[in-house]
């Protein structure tokens, strides 16, 4: 059965804003075609549960876009948790997308698509968009600098157009998920073993002389992982986005990134993945 899409859910996590930017381009494109959009920013309290209950009640003519940044080769936990909470058998057409910082897109897009497929959703497209590497904001010439740019935006708009055409003309339209990671199985297996916890990311230190307990850091935290006891402390659900370090108005939360740049550039050199955006439809 072909479908004329009338409503779209756009769900994303975006600590540093690139994935949100892609979501906005998708939203604008859909709305210009008079398609109703329901947006869910996973960092907003209650938004996720409300969206899931709306998805439960969906009818024909509804689709979903789900976006995540790539963190150490994976999609971030809030996005994978959201997917795991989705109802089974809605058969919704879905387009996962990731933004990545030009080091390695890893297996993030593939893992998202597989998880959506196990919910019996119909993965009809996918996108991988190059973006500023969000751990390199203080560095000279960070990877992904200037992206997503106008050409990336154009690609996203075309992807939405092709997706809608496909929905109107094809019965299944599911894509081959194996194309969503370019790595051979042994490297994929290595990537599966790495996690945010095992990746030895820089630890944060609080400068108690500088911290005014203004709680700005916790307002920017996408996983609500900062508690004041009485100084900021990080709960286990922290995803190491470093928004707290980047955005603290007093510069009171610090991390030593001196080893990070070399490690990221070495990873990019090792994997030699062309730093480009790509759509799969
Ligand atoms: C902890 C952490 C790990 C990251 N890991 C990778 C990675 O493995 N490969 C990559 O290309 N970019 C990596 N990045 C960069 C992000 O994928 C990229 O900047 C993304 O666009 C951020 O999305 P956002 O702006 O929506 O937060 C990482 C960033 C952070 C903070």
Short mmCIF file of C-alpha atoms and ligand atoms in Angstrom, two decimals:
data_model
loop_
_atom_site.label_atom_id
_atom_site.label_comp_id
_atom_site.label_asym_id
_atom_site.label_seq_id
_atom_site.Cartn_x
_atom_site.Cartn_y
_atom_site.Cartn_z
CA UNK A 1 0.00 0.00 0.00
CA UNK A 2 1.36 3.45 -0.88
CA UNK A 3 0.94 6.30 1.59
CA UNK A 4 0.41 10.02 1.32
CA UNK A 5 2.24 11.40 4.35
CA UNK A 6 0.21 13.92 6.35
CA UNK A 7 1.97 13.92 9.70
CA UNK A 8 5.58 13.50 10.81
CA UNK A 9 7.27 13.03 14.17
CA UNK A 10 10.78 14.43 14.43
CA UNK A 11 12.63 13.14 17.48
CA UNK A 12 16.21 14.07 18.33
CA UNK A 13 18.91 14.59 20.92
CA UNK A 14 21.29 17.46 20.21
CA UNK A 15 23.59 18.67 22.99
CA UNK A 16 25.59 21.02 20.74
CA UNK A 17 22.90 21.93 18.21
CA UNK A 18 23.91 20.29 14.90
CA UNK A 19 21.33 17.50 15.09
CA UNK A 20 18.74 20.12 16.05
CA UNK A 21 19.74 22.11 12.96
CA UNK A 22 19.14 19.07 10.73
CA UNK A 23 15.79 18.50 12.46
CA UNK A 24 14.81 22.11 11.75
CA UNK A 25 15.65 21.72 8.04
CA UNK A 26 13.52 18.55 7.91
CA UNK A 27 10.72 20.36 9.74
CA UNK A 28 10.75 23.38 7.42
CA UNK A 29 10.76 21.17 4.34
CA UNK A 30 7.81 19.12 5.59
CA UNK A 31 5.84 22.18 6.68
CA UNK A 32 6.38 23.85 3.32
CA UNK A 33 4.53 20.83 1.91
CA UNK A 34 1.70 21.27 4.42
CA UNK A 35 2.66 18.23 6.47
CA UNK A 36 1.93 18.51 10.19
CA UNK A 37 5.04 18.12 12.35
CA UNK A 38 5.31 16.98 15.97
CA UNK A 39 8.81 17.68 17.28
CA UNK A 40 10.35 15.93 20.29
CA UNK A 41 13.61 17.18 21.76
CA UNK A 42 14.68 14.34 24.03
CA UNK A 43 16.37 16.75 26.42
CA UNK A 44 12.99 18.23 27.36
CA UNK A 45 11.33 16.59 30.33
CA UNK A 46 8.05 14.74 29.59
CA UNK A 47 8.37 15.33 25.84
CA UNK A 48 9.48 11.74 25.22
CA UNK A 49 6.64 10.02 27.06
CA UNK A 50 4.03 12.29 25.45
CA UNK A 51 5.47 11.57 21.99
CA UNK A 52 5.49 7.82 22.56
CA UNK A 53 1.85 7.82 23.54
CA UNK A 54 1.01 9.85 20.41
CA UNK A 55 2.97 7.37 18.28
CA UNK A 56 0.93 4.53 19.82
CA UNK A 57 -2.21 6.12 18.40
CA UNK A 58 -0.88 6.82 14.89
CA UNK A 59 -2.79 6.03 11.76
CA UNK A 60 -1.78 5.65 8.12
CA UNK A 61 -0.11 8.68 6.64
CA UNK A 62 2.28 9.19 9.57
CA UNK A 63 6.06 8.89 9.51
CA UNK A 64 8.99 9.54 11.84
CA UNK A 65 12.50 11.01 11.61
CA UNK A 66 14.90 10.16 14.47
CA UNK A 67 18.23 11.95 14.90
CA UNK A 68 21.32 11.42 17.04
CA UNK A 69 24.88 12.66 17.20
CA UNK A 70 27.59 10.01 16.86
CA UNK A 71 29.41 9.54 20.18
CA UNK A 72 32.33 7.08 20.16
CA UNK A 73 30.91 5.34 17.07
CA UNK A 74 27.39 4.91 18.53
CA UNK A 75 24.13 6.79 18.68
CA UNK A 76 23.71 8.47 22.08
CA UNK A 77 21.88 6.61 24.90
CA UNK A 78 18.82 8.94 25.04
CA UNK A 79 18.06 8.12 21.39
CA UNK A 80 18.59 4.37 21.75
CA UNK A 81 16.45 4.42 24.93
CA UNK A 82 13.71 6.26 23.07
CA UNK A 83 13.77 3.66 20.29
CA UNK A 84 13.64 0.83 22.83
CA UNK A 85 10.49 2.39 24.35
CA UNK A 86 8.62 2.61 21.01
CA UNK A 87 5.57 0.40 20.59
CA UNK A 88 5.92 -2.77 18.53
CA UNK A 89 4.25 -3.20 15.13
CA UNK A 90 3.20 0.33 14.24
CA UNK A 91 4.86 -0.30 10.85
CA UNK A 92 5.61 3.41 10.71
CA UNK A 93 7.87 4.55 7.87
CA UNK A 94 10.97 5.93 9.58
CA UNK A 95 14.16 7.77 8.61
CA UNK A 96 17.03 7.63 11.14
CA UNK A 97 19.74 10.26 10.77
CA UNK A 98 23.01 11.07 12.51
CA UNK A 99 25.37 14.02 12.64
CA UNK A 100 29.05 13.17 12.97
CA UNK A 101 32.21 15.16 13.48
CA UNK A 102 34.30 13.80 10.61
CA UNK A 103 36.28 11.31 12.73
CA UNK A 104 34.15 8.21 12.16
CA UNK A 105 30.42 7.75 11.74
CA UNK A 106 30.98 4.29 13.21
CA UNK A 107 27.96 2.03 13.51
CA UNK A 108 25.57 4.65 14.88
CA UNK A 109 23.21 4.88 11.91
CA UNK A 110 23.21 1.12 11.41
CA UNK A 111 22.42 0.48 15.10
CA UNK A 112 19.56 2.97 15.08
CA UNK A 113 18.10 1.48 11.90
CA UNK A 114 18.40 -2.09 13.23
CA UNK A 115 16.72 -1.13 16.51
CA UNK A 116 13.87 0.54 14.58
CA UNK A 117 13.55 -2.52 12.38
CA UNK A 118 13.20 -4.78 15.42
CA UNK A 119 10.17 -2.64 16.35
CA UNK A 120 8.77 -3.60 12.92
CA UNK A 121 9.13 -0.07 11.67
CA UNK A 122 9.85 0.39 8.01
CA UNK A 123 13.27 2.02 7.53
CA UNK A 124 12.76 3.72 4.16
CA UNK A 125 15.67 6.13 4.25
CA UNK A 126 18.59 7.36 6.35
CA UNK A 127 21.07 10.22 6.43
CA UNK A 128 24.52 10.92 7.77
CA UNK A 129 25.30 14.63 8.01
CA UNK A 130 28.75 16.07 8.59
CA UNK A 131 28.90 18.60 11.46
CA UNK A 132 31.33 20.49 13.63
CA UNK A 133 33.00 18.01 16.00
CA UNK A 134 31.43 18.98 19.30
CA UNK A 135 34.46 17.97 21.41
CA UNK A 136 36.71 20.30 19.40
CA UNK A 137 34.98 23.63 19.97
CA UNK A 138 38.04 25.19 21.61
CA UNK A 139 40.50 23.92 19.00
CA UNK A 140 41.89 25.61 15.95
CA UNK A 141 40.41 24.16 12.76
CA UNK A 142 38.08 21.67 14.39
CA UNK A 143 36.95 18.79 12.22
CA UNK A 144 33.64 19.32 10.46
CA UNK A 145 34.11 23.09 10.70
CA UNK A 146 31.41 25.03 8.83
CA UNK A 147 29.05 22.05 8.61
CA UNK A 148 26.17 21.49 8.20
CA UNK A 149 26.46 24.07 5.41
CA UNK A 150 24.08 25.18 2.64
CA UNK A 151 24.95 22.13 0.53
CA UNK A 152 24.20 19.82 3.47
CA UNK A 153 20.86 21.60 3.99
CA UNK A 154 20.06 21.15 0.31
CA UNK A 155 20.85 17.45 0.60
CA UNK A 156 18.54 17.14 3.62
CA UNK A 157 15.71 18.89 1.74
CA UNK A 158 16.20 16.57 -1.24
CA UNK A 159 16.20 13.57 1.07
CA UNK A 160 12.82 14.61 2.50
CA UNK A 161 11.45 15.11 -1.04
CA UNK A 162 12.71 11.70 -2.22
CA UNK A 163 11.30 10.06 0.90
CA UNK A 164 7.83 11.53 0.27
CA UNK A 165 7.95 10.52 -3.42
CA UNK A 166 8.95 7.04 -2.40
CA UNK A 167 6.10 6.79 0.10
CA UNK A 168 3.63 7.86 -2.59
CA UNK A 169 4.82 5.37 -5.18
CA UNK A 170 6.38 2.28 -3.57
CA UNK A 171 4.75 -0.38 -1.44
CA UNK A 172 7.59 -1.18 0.98
CA UNK A 173 10.57 0.95 0.09
CA UNK A 174 12.72 -0.46 2.90
CA UNK A 175 16.41 0.20 2.35
CA UNK A 176 19.24 -2.30 2.72
CA UNK A 177 20.60 -1.58 6.20
CA UNK A 178 24.02 -3.08 5.50
CA UNK A 179 24.95 0.06 3.51
CA UNK A 180 24.60 2.22 6.64
CA UNK A 181 28.06 1.43 7.91
CA UNK A 182 31.05 1.20 5.63
CA UNK A 183 33.18 -0.80 8.07
CA UNK A 184 34.09 -4.48 7.71
CA UNK A 185 32.54 -6.86 10.29
CA UNK A 186 35.70 -7.14 12.43
CA UNK A 187 35.91 -3.34 12.87
CA UNK A 188 32.17 -3.19 13.58
CA UNK A 189 32.73 -5.82 16.28
CA UNK A 190 35.49 -3.66 17.81
CA UNK A 191 33.24 -0.61 17.69
CA UNK A 192 30.46 -2.53 19.43
CA UNK A 193 32.79 -3.08 22.40
CA UNK A 194 33.51 0.65 22.93
CA UNK A 195 31.11 2.68 25.04
CA UNK A 196 30.98 6.14 26.54
CA UNK A 197 32.07 4.65 29.85
CA UNK A 198 35.03 2.72 28.43
CA UNK A 199 36.26 5.48 26.11
CA UNK A 200 38.43 7.31 28.71
CA UNK A 201 36.90 10.68 27.98
CA UNK A 202 38.32 13.65 29.91
CA UNK A 203 37.03 13.94 33.46
CA UNK A 204 35.49 17.20 34.69
CA UNK A 205 36.66 19.13 37.70
CA UNK A 206 34.68 21.78 39.56
CA UNK A 207 36.50 24.93 40.63
CA UNK A 208 34.61 25.65 43.85
CA UNK A 209 36.11 29.14 44.06
CA UNK A 210 34.60 30.05 40.71
CA UNK A 211 31.27 28.16 40.84
CA UNK A 212 28.39 30.38 41.96
CA UNK A 213 25.89 27.48 42.00
CA UNK A 214 23.85 29.36 39.42
CA UNK A 215 22.66 25.99 37.99
CA UNK A 216 23.13 27.13 34.37
CA UNK A 217 25.08 23.91 33.73
CA UNK A 218 22.13 21.80 34.79
CA UNK A 219 19.77 23.82 32.60
CA UNK A 220 21.99 23.02 29.56
CA UNK A 221 22.40 19.36 30.48
CA UNK A 222 20.49 17.23 27.94
CA UNK A 223 20.11 14.30 30.32
CA UNK A 224 19.35 16.22 33.53
CA UNK A 225 22.42 14.58 35.04
CA UNK A 226 23.72 17.40 37.27
CA UNK A 227 22.78 17.68 40.94
CA UNK A 228 24.02 20.28 43.41
CA UNK A 229 25.32 18.73 46.68
CA UNK A 230 26.22 21.59 47.17
CA UNK A 231 28.56 21.68 44.14
CA UNK A 232 27.70 20.16 40.75
CA UNK A 233 27.90 16.37 40.67
CA UNK A 234 27.35 14.16 37.63
CA UNK A 235 24.90 11.27 37.67
CA UNK A 236 25.51 8.06 35.75
CA UNK A 237 23.18 9.10 32.94
CA UNK A 238 25.65 11.85 31.91
CA UNK A 239 26.58 11.31 28.24
CA UNK A 240 29.78 13.42 28.31
CA UNK A 241 28.55 16.06 25.90
CA UNK A 242 30.58 18.68 27.82
CA UNK A 243 27.80 21.27 27.52
CA UNK A 244 28.50 22.03 31.19
CA UNK A 245 32.17 22.78 30.43
CA UNK A 246 31.35 24.68 27.24
CA UNK A 247 28.54 26.80 28.65
CA UNK A 248 29.41 27.46 32.31
CA UNK A 249 29.30 31.28 32.59
CA UNK A 250 32.02 31.25 35.29
CA UNK A 251 34.33 28.79 33.54
CA UNK A 252 34.11 26.77 36.75
CA UNK A 253 33.73 23.33 35.16
CA UNK A 254 36.87 22.26 33.37
CA UNK A 255 38.24 19.25 31.59
CA UNK A 256 41.68 18.57 30.20
CA UNK A 257 41.28 18.20 26.44
CA UNK A 258 45.02 18.30 25.72
CA UNK A 259 45.15 14.64 24.65
CA UNK A 260 41.80 14.69 22.86
CA UNK A 261 42.70 16.45 19.63
CA UNK A 262 45.52 14.03 18.75
CA UNK A 263 43.29 11.07 19.59
CA UNK A 264 40.42 12.29 17.40
CA UNK A 265 42.69 13.11 14.47
CA UNK A 266 44.43 9.73 14.80
CA UNK A 267 41.05 8.01 14.69
CA UNK A 268 40.09 9.90 11.54
CA UNK A 269 43.44 8.91 10.01
CA UNK A 270 42.96 5.27 11.02
CA UNK A 271 39.47 4.96 9.54
CA UNK A 272 39.92 7.21 6.51
CA UNK A 273 36.18 7.74 6.24
CA UNK A 274 35.52 10.52 3.73
CA UNK A 275 34.16 13.48 5.72
CA UNK A 276 30.94 13.95 3.79
CA UNK A 277 27.20 13.96 4.26
CA UNK A 278 25.35 11.10 2.65
CA UNK A 279 21.74 10.12 2.12
CA UNK A 280 20.36 6.63 1.64
CA UNK A 281 16.97 6.34 0.03
C1 LIG B 1 31.72 12.47 23.69
C2 LIG B 1 31.72 12.72 22.20
C3 LIG B 1 32.07 11.68 21.34
C4 LIG B 1 32.07 11.90 19.96
N1 LIG B 1 32.40 10.84 19.14
C5 LIG B 1 32.47 11.02 17.80
C6 LIG B 1 32.85 9.95 16.93
O1 LIG B 1 33.06 8.80 17.35
N2 LIG B 1 32.96 10.23 15.61
C7 LIG B 1 32.70 11.48 15.09
O2 LIG B 1 32.87 11.65 13.89
N3 LIG B 1 32.28 12.49 15.88
C8 LIG B 1 32.15 12.30 17.21
N4 LIG B 1 31.72 13.32 18.03
C9 LIG B 1 31.27 14.57 17.41
C10 LIG B 1 29.74 14.58 17.23
O3 LIG B 1 29.27 13.42 16.64
C11 LIG B 1 29.29 15.73 16.32
O4 LIG B 1 29.88 16.93 16.65
C12 LIG B 1 27.76 15.86 16.34
O5 LIG B 1 27.36 16.63 15.25
C13 LIG B 1 27.24 16.53 17.62
O6 LIG B 1 25.86 16.66 17.52
P1 LIG B 1 25.06 17.83 18.28
O7 LIG B 1 25.67 19.12 17.78
O8 LIG B 1 23.66 17.66 17.82
O9 LIG B 1 25.29 17.60 19.71
C14 LIG B 1 31.72 13.15 19.41
C15 LIG B 1 31.37 14.21 20.30
C16 LIG B 1 31.37 13.99 21.66
C17 LIG B 1 30.98 15.11 22.59
#
